[in-house]
Amino acid sequence: MDVDWEARGWERLADGVGRRRLPGWDATVGLVVGERAVLLYDTGSSLAEGAELRAEVAELTGGRRVTHIALSHPHFDHVFGTAAFAGAEVFGAVGLEELLARERDREELRSDGVRQGLDPAAAAEAADVLVAPRHVVSGEWTLDLGGRQVLLANVGPGHTGHDLALLVPGPPEVVFCGDLVEESGEPQAGPDAIPSRWPDALDRLLSLGGGDAVYVPGHGAVVDAAFVRRQREELATRFSVA
């Protein structure tokens, strides 16, 4: 039975591919449904939000569970819901597994969440059970979801030192960019950003998806390759990078 993704708050991007813009920080999560596996790209800003996503995915897929998770980068609004998906295989850019396992980095994520307006109890709860990736991507990793292959690509550093993109072959090609690309505001460069490498990361995204792909920012509306190219040039100017 066909499911109306939009009626459930999801934007359908291609057959079995969609995304959800979450309330609060407008962070995007992506969903890719294969015949044997279901992949979620990012998990929300709290365990409660992760649990809501788990229930929504079950509705969209006829009761199936999330089997694979890809984390775009280590910021609270993208990773704090991971523990809500028991048994899922978690993937991240190489180095992310060490960062999320370190107590001081978990504490920084908790503190950042509270600074940004996350409920302190929810932030502490999520930080205590934060899930580090079991599978690390140093270059590219192809996953077979059953009748559909997707590509995880370590295209960073840029927005952080651990930026992981997701390519879903089309048509149309769909590229989940994480916060390497933002549409709803100027890309945010916090203390863990590596500005000198950011334009190169966007070049790799464009090479990955090509000129006709749909590009899904970490925050904001879906964009095209021309938008990504413009943002690349704006970042190069902003950070004085060739």
PDB file of N, CA and C in Angstrom, residues 132-210:
ATOM      1  N   ALA A 132      28.311   5.677  19.788  1.00  0.00           N
ATOM      2  CA  ALA A 132      29.412   5.921  18.850  1.00  0.00           C
ATOM      3  C   ALA A 132      29.303   4.953  17.680  1.00  0.00           C
ATOM      4  N   PRO A 133      29.708   5.366  16.487  1.00  0.00           N
ATOM      5  CA  PRO A 133      29.626   4.468  15.333  1.00  0.00           C
ATOM      6  C   PRO A 133      30.458   3.205  15.525  1.00  0.00           C
ATOM      7  N   ARG A 134      29.894   2.105  15.091  1.00  0.00           N
ATOM      8  CA  ARG A 134      30.639   0.848  15.056  1.00  0.00           C
ATOM      9  C   ARG A 134      31.419   0.726  13.750  1.00  0.00           C
ATOM     10  N   HIS A 135      30.913   1.363  12.695  1.00  0.00           N
ATOM     11  CA  HIS A 135      31.520   1.276  11.366  1.00  0.00           C
ATOM     12  C   HIS A 135      32.019   2.662  10.976  1.00  0.00           C
ATOM     13  N   VAL A 136      33.290   2.775  10.610  1.00  0.00           N
ATOM     14  CA  VAL A 136      33.879   4.071  10.290  1.00  0.00           C
ATOM     15  C   VAL A 136      34.234   4.124   8.811  1.00  0.00           C
ATOM     16  N   VAL A 137      33.982   5.279   8.218  1.00  0.00           N
ATOM     17  CA  VAL A 137      34.168   5.479   6.782  1.00  0.00           C
ATOM     18  C   VAL A 137      35.337   6.431   6.580  1.00  0.00           C
ATOM     19  N   SER A 138      36.411   5.926   5.974  1.00  0.00           N
ATOM     20  CA  SER A 138      37.568   6.776   5.714  1.00  0.00           C
ATOM     21  C   SER A 138      37.566   7.320   4.291  1.00  0.00           C
ATOM     22  N   GLY A 139      36.903   6.629   3.384  1.00  0.00           N
ATOM     23  CA  GLY A 139      36.779   7.084   2.007  1.00  0.00           C
ATOM     24  C   GLY A 139      35.333   6.980   1.578  1.00  0.00           C
ATOM     25  N   GLU A 140      34.990   5.861   0.932  1.00  0.00           N
ATOM     26  CA  GLU A 140      33.611   5.609   0.528  1.00  0.00           C
ATOM     27  C   GLU A 140      33.222   4.192   0.927  1.00  0.00           C
ATOM     28  N   TRP A 141      31.947   4.012   1.204  1.00  0.00           N
ATOM     29  CA  TRP A 141      31.437   2.714   1.646  1.00  0.00           C
ATOM     30  C   TRP A 141      30.075   2.509   0.993  1.00  0.00           C
ATOM     31  N   THR A 142      29.941   1.449   0.213  1.00  0.00           N
ATOM     32  CA  THR A 142      28.678   1.133  -0.433  1.00  0.00           C
ATOM     33  C   THR A 142      27.892   0.159   0.435  1.00  0.00           C
ATOM     34  N   LEU A 143      26.640   0.502   0.682  1.00  0.00           N
ATOM     35  CA  LEU A 143      25.738  -0.357   1.449  1.00  0.00           C
ATOM     36  C   LEU A 143      24.654  -0.897   0.529  1.00  0.00           C
ATOM     37  N   ASP A 144      24.390  -2.190   0.633  1.00  0.00           N
ATOM     38  CA  ASP A 144      23.306  -2.823  -0.120  1.00  0.00           C
ATOM     39  C   ASP A 144      22.106  -2.959   0.807  1.00  0.00           C
ATOM     40  N   LEU A 145      21.052  -2.195   0.524  1.00  0.00           N
ATOM     41  CA  LEU A 145      19.852  -2.219   1.349  1.00  0.00           C
ATOM     42  C   LEU A 145      18.810  -3.194   0.813  1.00  0.00           C
ATOM     43  N   GLY A 146      19.172  -3.905  -0.242  1.00  0.00           N
ATOM     44  CA  GLY A 146      18.244  -4.833  -0.875  1.00  0.00           C
ATOM     45  C   GLY A 146      17.534  -4.148  -2.028  1.00  0.00           C
ATOM     46  N   GLY A 147      17.975  -4.448  -3.253  1.00  0.00           N
ATOM     47  CA  GLY A 147      17.392  -3.796  -4.415  1.00  0.00           C
ATOM     48  C   GLY A 147      17.790  -2.351  -4.570  1.00  0.00           C
ATOM     49  N   ARG A 148      18.641  -1.880  -3.693  1.00  0.00           N
ATOM     50  CA  ARG A 148      19.091  -0.486  -3.723  1.00  0.00           C
ATOM     51  C   ARG A 148      20.425  -0.382  -3.014  1.00  0.00           C
ATOM     52  N   GLN A 149      21.400   0.212  -3.690  1.00  0.00           N
ATOM     53  CA  GLN A 149      22.687   0.483  -3.084  1.00  0.00           C
ATOM     54  C   GLN A 149      22.821   1.977  -2.838  1.00  0.00           C
ATOM     55  N   VAL A 150      23.400   2.319  -1.697  1.00  0.00           N
ATOM     56  CA  VAL A 150      23.673   3.716  -1.369  1.00  0.00           C
ATOM     57  C   VAL A 150      25.152   3.847  -1.051  1.00  0.00           C
ATOM     58  N   LEU A 151      25.657   5.059  -1.169  1.00  0.00           N
ATOM     59  CA  LEU A 151      27.074   5.315  -0.957  1.00  0.00           C
ATOM     60  C   LEU A 151      27.264   6.300   0.182  1.00  0.00           C
ATOM     61  N   LEU A 152      28.032   5.892   1.183  1.00  0.00           N
ATOM     62  CA  LEU A 152      28.475   6.790   2.238  1.00  0.00           C
ATOM     63  C   LEU A 152      29.841   7.335   1.845  1.00  0.00           C
ATOM     64  N   ALA A 153      30.003   8.652   1.939  1.00  0.00           N
ATOM     65  CA  ALA A 153      31.255   9.267   1.496  1.00  0.00           C
ATOM     66  C   ALA A 153      31.767  10.228   2.557  1.00  0.00           C
ATOM     67  N   ASN A 154      32.989  10.000   2.983  1.00  0.00           N
ATOM     68  CA  ASN A 154      33.669  10.894   3.918  1.00  0.00           C
ATOM     69  C   ASN A 154      34.250  12.040   3.086  1.00  0.00           C
ATOM     70  N   VAL A 155      33.474  13.126   2.957  1.00  0.00           N
ATOM     71  CA  VAL A 155      33.857  14.217   2.059  1.00  0.00           C
ATOM     72  C   VAL A 155      34.539  15.369   2.779  1.00  0.00           C
ATOM     73  N   GLY A 156      34.535  15.350   4.104  1.00  0.00           N
ATOM     74  CA  GLY A 156      35.129  16.442   4.876  1.00  0.00           C
ATOM     75  C   GLY A 156      36.631  16.310   4.967  1.00  0.00           C
ATOM     76  N   PRO A 157      37.211  17.085   5.856  1.00  0.00           N
ATOM     77  CA  PRO A 157      36.576  17.951   6.846  1.00  0.00           C
ATOM     78  C   PRO A 157      36.069  19.261   6.238  1.00  0.00           C
ATOM     79  N   GLY A 158      35.266  19.957   7.027  1.00  0.00           N
ATOM     80  CA  GLY A 158      34.707  21.219   6.587  1.00  0.00           C
ATOM     81  C   GLY A 158      33.902  21.836   7.712  1.00  0.00           C
ATOM     82  N   HIS A 159      32.615  21.515   7.765  1.00  0.00           N
ATOM     83  CA  HIS A 159      31.779  22.002   8.864  1.00  0.00           C
ATOM     84  C   HIS A 159      32.296  21.479  10.196  1.00  0.00           C
ATOM     85  N   THR A 160      32.779  20.237  10.193  1.00  0.00           N
ATOM     86  CA  THR A 160      33.481  19.649  11.333  1.00  0.00           C
ATOM     87  C   THR A 160      34.638  18.819  10.789  1.00  0.00           C
ATOM     88  N   GLY A 161      35.318  18.128  11.662  1.00  0.00           N
ATOM     89  CA  GLY A 161      36.371  17.225  11.217  1.00  0.00           C
ATOM     90  C   GLY A 161      35.863  15.870  10.781  1.00  0.00           C
ATOM     91  N   HIS A 162      34.525  15.654  10.828  1.00  0.00           N
ATOM     92  CA  HIS A 162      33.974  14.319  10.592  1.00  0.00           C
ATOM     93  C   HIS A 162      32.665  14.425   9.814  1.00  0.00           C
ATOM     94  N   ASP A 163      32.733  14.895   8.579  1.00  0.00           N
ATOM     95  CA  ASP A 163      31.535  15.120   7.763  1.00  0.00           C
ATOM     96  C   ASP A 163      31.296  13.950   6.823  1.00  0.00           C
ATOM     97  N   LEU A 164      30.121  13.339   6.930  1.00  0.00           N
ATOM     98  CA  LEU A 164      29.769  12.173   6.124  1.00  0.00           C
ATOM     99  C   LEU A 164      28.543  12.490   5.281  1.00  0.00           C
ATOM    100  N   ALA A 165      28.671  12.309   3.963  1.00  0.00           N
ATOM    101  CA  ALA A 165      27.557  12.522   3.040  1.00  0.00           C
ATOM    102  C   ALA A 165      26.969  11.180   2.629  1.00  0.00           C
ATOM    103  N   LEU A 166      25.752  11.226   2.120  1.00  0.00           N
ATOM    104  CA  LEU A 166      25.050  10.029   1.655  1.00  0.00           C
ATOM    105  C   LEU A 166      24.532  10.272   0.245  1.00  0.00           C
ATOM    106  N   LEU A 167      24.916   9.416  -0.685  1.00  0.00           N
ATOM    107  CA  LEU A 167      24.427   9.474  -2.061  1.00  0.00           C
ATOM    108  C   LEU A 167      23.456   8.327  -2.292  1.00  0.00           C
ATOM    109  N   VAL A 168      22.254   8.681  -2.756  1.00  0.00           N
ATOM    110  CA  VAL A 168      21.262   7.689  -3.140  1.00  0.00           C
ATOM    111  C   VAL A 168      21.099   7.784  -4.650  1.00  0.00           C
ATOM    112  N   PRO A 169      21.554   6.772  -5.400  1.00  0.00           N
ATOM    113  CA  PRO A 169      21.441   6.833  -6.856  1.00  0.00           C
ATOM    114  C   PRO A 169      19.990   6.989  -7.294  1.00  0.00           C
ATOM    115  N   GLY A 170      19.820   7.664  -8.429  1.00  0.00           N
ATOM    116  CA  GLY A 170      18.491   7.966  -8.937  1.00  0.00           C
ATOM    117  C   GLY A 170      18.158   7.225 -10.207  1.00  0.00           C
ATOM    118  N   PRO A 171      17.296   7.814 -11.017  1.00  0.00           N
ATOM    119  CA  PRO A 171      16.964   9.247 -10.962  1.00  0.00           C
ATOM    120  C   PRO A 171      15.832   9.571  -9.978  1.00  0.00           C
ATOM    121  N   PRO A 172      15.900  10.789  -9.380  1.00  0.00           N
ATOM    122  CA  PRO A 172      17.083  11.643  -9.418  1.00  0.00           C
ATOM    123  C   PRO A 172      18.131  11.172  -8.411  1.00  0.00           C
ATOM    124  N   GLU A 173      19.380  11.551  -8.640  1.00  0.00           N
ATOM    125  CA  GLU A 173      20.401  11.360  -7.612  1.00  0.00           C
ATOM    126  C   GLU A 173      20.039  12.250  -6.421  1.00  0.00           C
ATOM    127  N   VAL A 174      20.128  11.708  -5.225  1.00  0.00           N
ATOM    128  CA  VAL A 174      19.854  12.490  -4.017  1.00  0.00           C
ATOM    129  C   VAL A 174      21.105  12.465  -3.148  1.00  0.00           C
ATOM    130  N   VAL A 175      21.582  13.640  -2.767  1.00  0.00           N
ATOM    131  CA  VAL A 175      22.773  13.750  -1.925  1.00  0.00           C
ATOM    132  C   VAL A 175      22.377  14.411  -0.607  1.00  0.00           C
ATOM    133  N   PHE A 176      22.499  13.667   0.477  1.00  0.00           N
ATOM    134  CA  PHE A 176      22.307  14.224   1.811  1.00  0.00           C
ATOM    135  C   PHE A 176      23.646  14.804   2.265  1.00  0.00           C
ATOM    136  N   CYS A 177      23.656  16.108   2.545  1.00  0.00           N
ATOM    137  CA  CYS A 177      24.908  16.848   2.726  1.00  0.00           C
ATOM    138  C   CYS A 177      25.285  17.087   4.180  1.00  0.00           C
ATOM    139  N   GLY A 178      24.358  16.863   5.125  1.00  0.00           N
ATOM    140  CA  GLY A 178      24.642  17.317   6.475  1.00  0.00           C
ATOM    141  C   GLY A 178      24.803  18.824   6.485  1.00  0.00           C
ATOM    142  N   ASP A 179      25.511  19.350   7.468  1.00  0.00           N
ATOM    143  CA  ASP A 179      25.649  20.801   7.601  1.00  0.00           C
ATOM    144  C   ASP A 179      26.785  21.375   6.765  1.00  0.00           C
ATOM    145  N   LEU A 180      27.355  20.572   5.875  1.00  0.00           N
ATOM    146  CA  LEU A 180      28.248  21.153   4.879  1.00  0.00           C
ATOM    147  C   LEU A 180      27.501  22.152   4.011  1.00  0.00           C
ATOM    148  N   VAL A 181      26.202  21.939   3.860  1.00  0.00           N
ATOM    149  CA  VAL A 181      25.344  22.850   3.106  1.00  0.00           C
ATOM    150  C   VAL A 181      24.175  23.236   4.006  1.00  0.00           C
ATOM    151  N   GLU A 182      23.874  24.534   4.056  1.00  0.00           N
ATOM    152  CA  GLU A 182      22.708  25.016   4.787  1.00  0.00           C
ATOM    153  C   GLU A 182      21.961  26.006   3.903  1.00  0.00           C
ATOM    154  N   GLU A 183      20.634  25.883   3.908  1.00  0.00           N
ATOM    155  CA  GLU A 183      19.816  26.764   3.077  1.00  0.00           C
ATOM    156  C   GLU A 183      19.077  27.809   3.894  1.00  0.00           C
ATOM    157  N   SER A 184      18.736  27.486   5.131  1.00  0.00           N
ATOM    158  CA  SER A 184      17.900  28.376   5.935  1.00  0.00           C
ATOM    159  C   SER A 184      18.687  29.484   6.618  1.00  0.00           C
ATOM    160  N   GLY A 185      19.972  29.514   6.436  1.00  0.00           N
ATOM    161  CA  GLY A 185      20.819  30.550   6.999  1.00  0.00           C
ATOM    162  C   GLY A 185      22.252  30.347   6.548  1.00  0.00           C
ATOM    163  N   GLU A 186      23.104  31.265   6.936  1.00  0.00           N
ATOM    164  CA  GLU A 186      24.527  31.146   6.591  1.00  0.00           C
ATOM    165  C   GLU A 186      25.111  29.917   7.268  1.00  0.00           C
ATOM    166  N   PRO A 187      25.943  29.135   6.563  1.00  0.00           N
ATOM    167  CA  PRO A 187      26.552  27.954   7.196  1.00  0.00           C
ATOM    168  C   PRO A 187      27.280  28.333   8.485  1.00  0.00           C
ATOM    169  N   GLN A 188      27.037  27.559   9.528  1.00  0.00           N
ATOM    170  CA  GLN A 188      27.599  27.842  10.838  1.00  0.00           C
ATOM    171  C   GLN A 188      28.982  27.224  10.978  1.00  0.00           C
ATOM    172  N   ALA A 189      29.936  28.038  11.395  1.00  0.00           N
ATOM    173  CA  ALA A 189      31.308  27.578  11.582  1.00  0.00           C
ATOM    174  C   ALA A 189      31.667  27.713  13.060  1.00  0.00           C
ATOM    175  N   GLY A 190      31.497  26.636  13.802  1.00  0.00           N
ATOM    176  CA  GLY A 190      31.829  26.630  15.215  1.00  0.00           C
ATOM    177  C   GLY A 190      33.300  26.338  15.434  1.00  0.00           C
ATOM    178  N   PRO A 191      33.677  26.109  16.685  1.00  0.00           N
ATOM    179  CA  PRO A 191      35.089  25.881  17.005  1.00  0.00           C
ATOM    180  C   PRO A 191      35.652  24.599  16.405  1.00  0.00           C
ATOM    181  N   ASP A 192      34.789  23.670  16.006  1.00  0.00           N
ATOM    182  CA  ASP A 192      35.286  22.425  15.414  1.00  0.00           C
ATOM    183  C   ASP A 192      35.268  22.453  13.886  1.00  0.00           C
ATOM    184  N   ALA A 193      34.926  23.592  13.302  1.00  0.00           N
ATOM    185  CA  ALA A 193      34.962  23.720  11.842  1.00  0.00           C
ATOM    186  C   ALA A 193      36.403  23.816  11.351  1.00  0.00           C
ATOM    187  N   ILE A 194      36.603  23.409  10.101  1.00  0.00           N
ATOM    188  CA  ILE A 194      37.915  23.522   9.451  1.00  0.00           C
ATOM    189  C   ILE A 194      37.695  24.320   8.169  1.00  0.00           C
ATOM    190  N   PRO A 195      37.618  25.646   8.292  1.00  0.00           N
ATOM    191  CA  PRO A 195      37.221  26.488   7.166  1.00  0.00           C
ATOM    192  C   PRO A 195      38.091  26.346   5.927  1.00  0.00           C
ATOM    193  N   SER A 196      39.374  26.134   6.122  1.00  0.00           N
ATOM    194  CA  SER A 196      40.277  26.058   4.972  1.00  0.00           C
ATOM    195  C   SER A 196      39.975  24.872   4.070  1.00  0.00           C
ATOM    196  N   ARG A 197      39.271  23.865   4.595  1.00  0.00           N
ATOM    197  CA  ARG A 197      38.971  22.665   3.822  1.00  0.00           C
ATOM    198  C   ARG A 197      37.518  22.605   3.345  1.00  0.00           C
ATOM    199  N   TRP A 198      36.713  23.526   3.827  1.00  0.00           N
ATOM    200  CA  TRP A 198      35.277  23.468   3.552  1.00  0.00           C
ATOM    201  C   TRP A 198      34.957  23.582   2.055  1.00  0.00           C
ATOM    202  N   PRO A 199      35.526  24.556   1.329  1.00  0.00           N
ATOM    203  CA  PRO A 199      35.224  24.608  -0.108  1.00  0.00           C
ATOM    204  C   PRO A 199      35.586  23.327  -0.848  1.00  0.00           C
ATOM    205  N   ASP A 200      36.683  22.698  -0.480  1.00  0.00           N
ATOM    206  CA  ASP A 200      37.055  21.427  -1.114  1.00  0.00           C
ATOM    207  C   ASP A 200      36.011  20.348  -0.832  1.00  0.00           C
ATOM    208  N   ALA A 201      35.449  20.356   0.378  1.00  0.00           N
ATOM    209  CA  ALA A 201      34.422  19.376   0.714  1.00  0.00           C
ATOM    210  C   ALA A 201      33.198  19.554  -0.181  1.00  0.00           C
ATOM    211  N   LEU A 202      32.832  20.806  -0.469  1.00  0.00           N
ATOM    212  CA  LEU A 202      31.697  21.046  -1.356  1.00  0.00           C
ATOM    213  C   LEU A 202      32.028  20.644  -2.792  1.00  0.00           C
ATOM    214  N   ASP A 203      33.269  20.809  -3.204  1.00  0.00           N
ATOM    215  CA  ASP A 203      33.675  20.309  -4.519  1.00  0.00           C
ATOM    216  C   ASP A 203      33.475  18.802  -4.596  1.00  0.00           C
ATOM    217  N   ARG A 204      33.797  18.103  -3.515  1.00  0.00           N
ATOM    218  CA  ARG A 204      33.619  16.649  -3.508  1.00  0.00           C
ATOM    219  C   ARG A 204      32.135  16.281  -3.528  1.00  0.00           C
ATOM    220  N   LEU A 205      31.307  17.052  -2.833  1.00  0.00           N
ATOM    221  CA  LEU A 205      29.865  16.811  -2.888  1.00  0.00           C
ATOM    222  C   LEU A 205      29.343  16.951  -4.314  1.00  0.00           C
ATOM    223  N   LEU A 206      29.767  18.006  -4.992  1.00  0.00           N
ATOM    224  CA  LEU A 206      29.308  18.249  -6.358  1.00  0.00           C
ATOM    225  C   LEU A 206      29.803  17.163  -7.304  1.00  0.00           C
ATOM    226  N   SER A 207      31.008  16.691  -7.082  1.00  0.00           N
ATOM    227  CA  SER A 207      31.521  15.590  -7.896  1.00  0.00           C
ATOM    228  C   SER A 207      30.738  14.314  -7.634  1.00  0.00           C
ATOM    229  N   LEU A 208      30.333  14.138  -6.405  1.00  0.00           N
ATOM    230  CA  LEU A 208      29.583  12.948  -6.020  1.00  0.00           C
ATOM    231  C   LEU A 208      28.206  12.917  -6.683  1.00  0.00           C
ATOM    232  N   GLY A 209      27.499  14.053  -6.638  1.00  0.00           N
ATOM    233  CA  GLY A 209      26.126  14.074  -7.117  1.00  0.00           C
ATOM    234  C   GLY A 209      25.952  14.487  -8.563  1.00  0.00           C
ATOM    235  N   GLY A 210      26.829  15.369  -9.035  1.00  0.00           N
ATOM    236  CA  GLY A 210      26.691  15.857 -10.391  1.00  0.00           C
ATOM    237  C   GLY A 210      25.729  17.023 -10.490  1.00  0.00           C
TER     238      GLY A 210
END
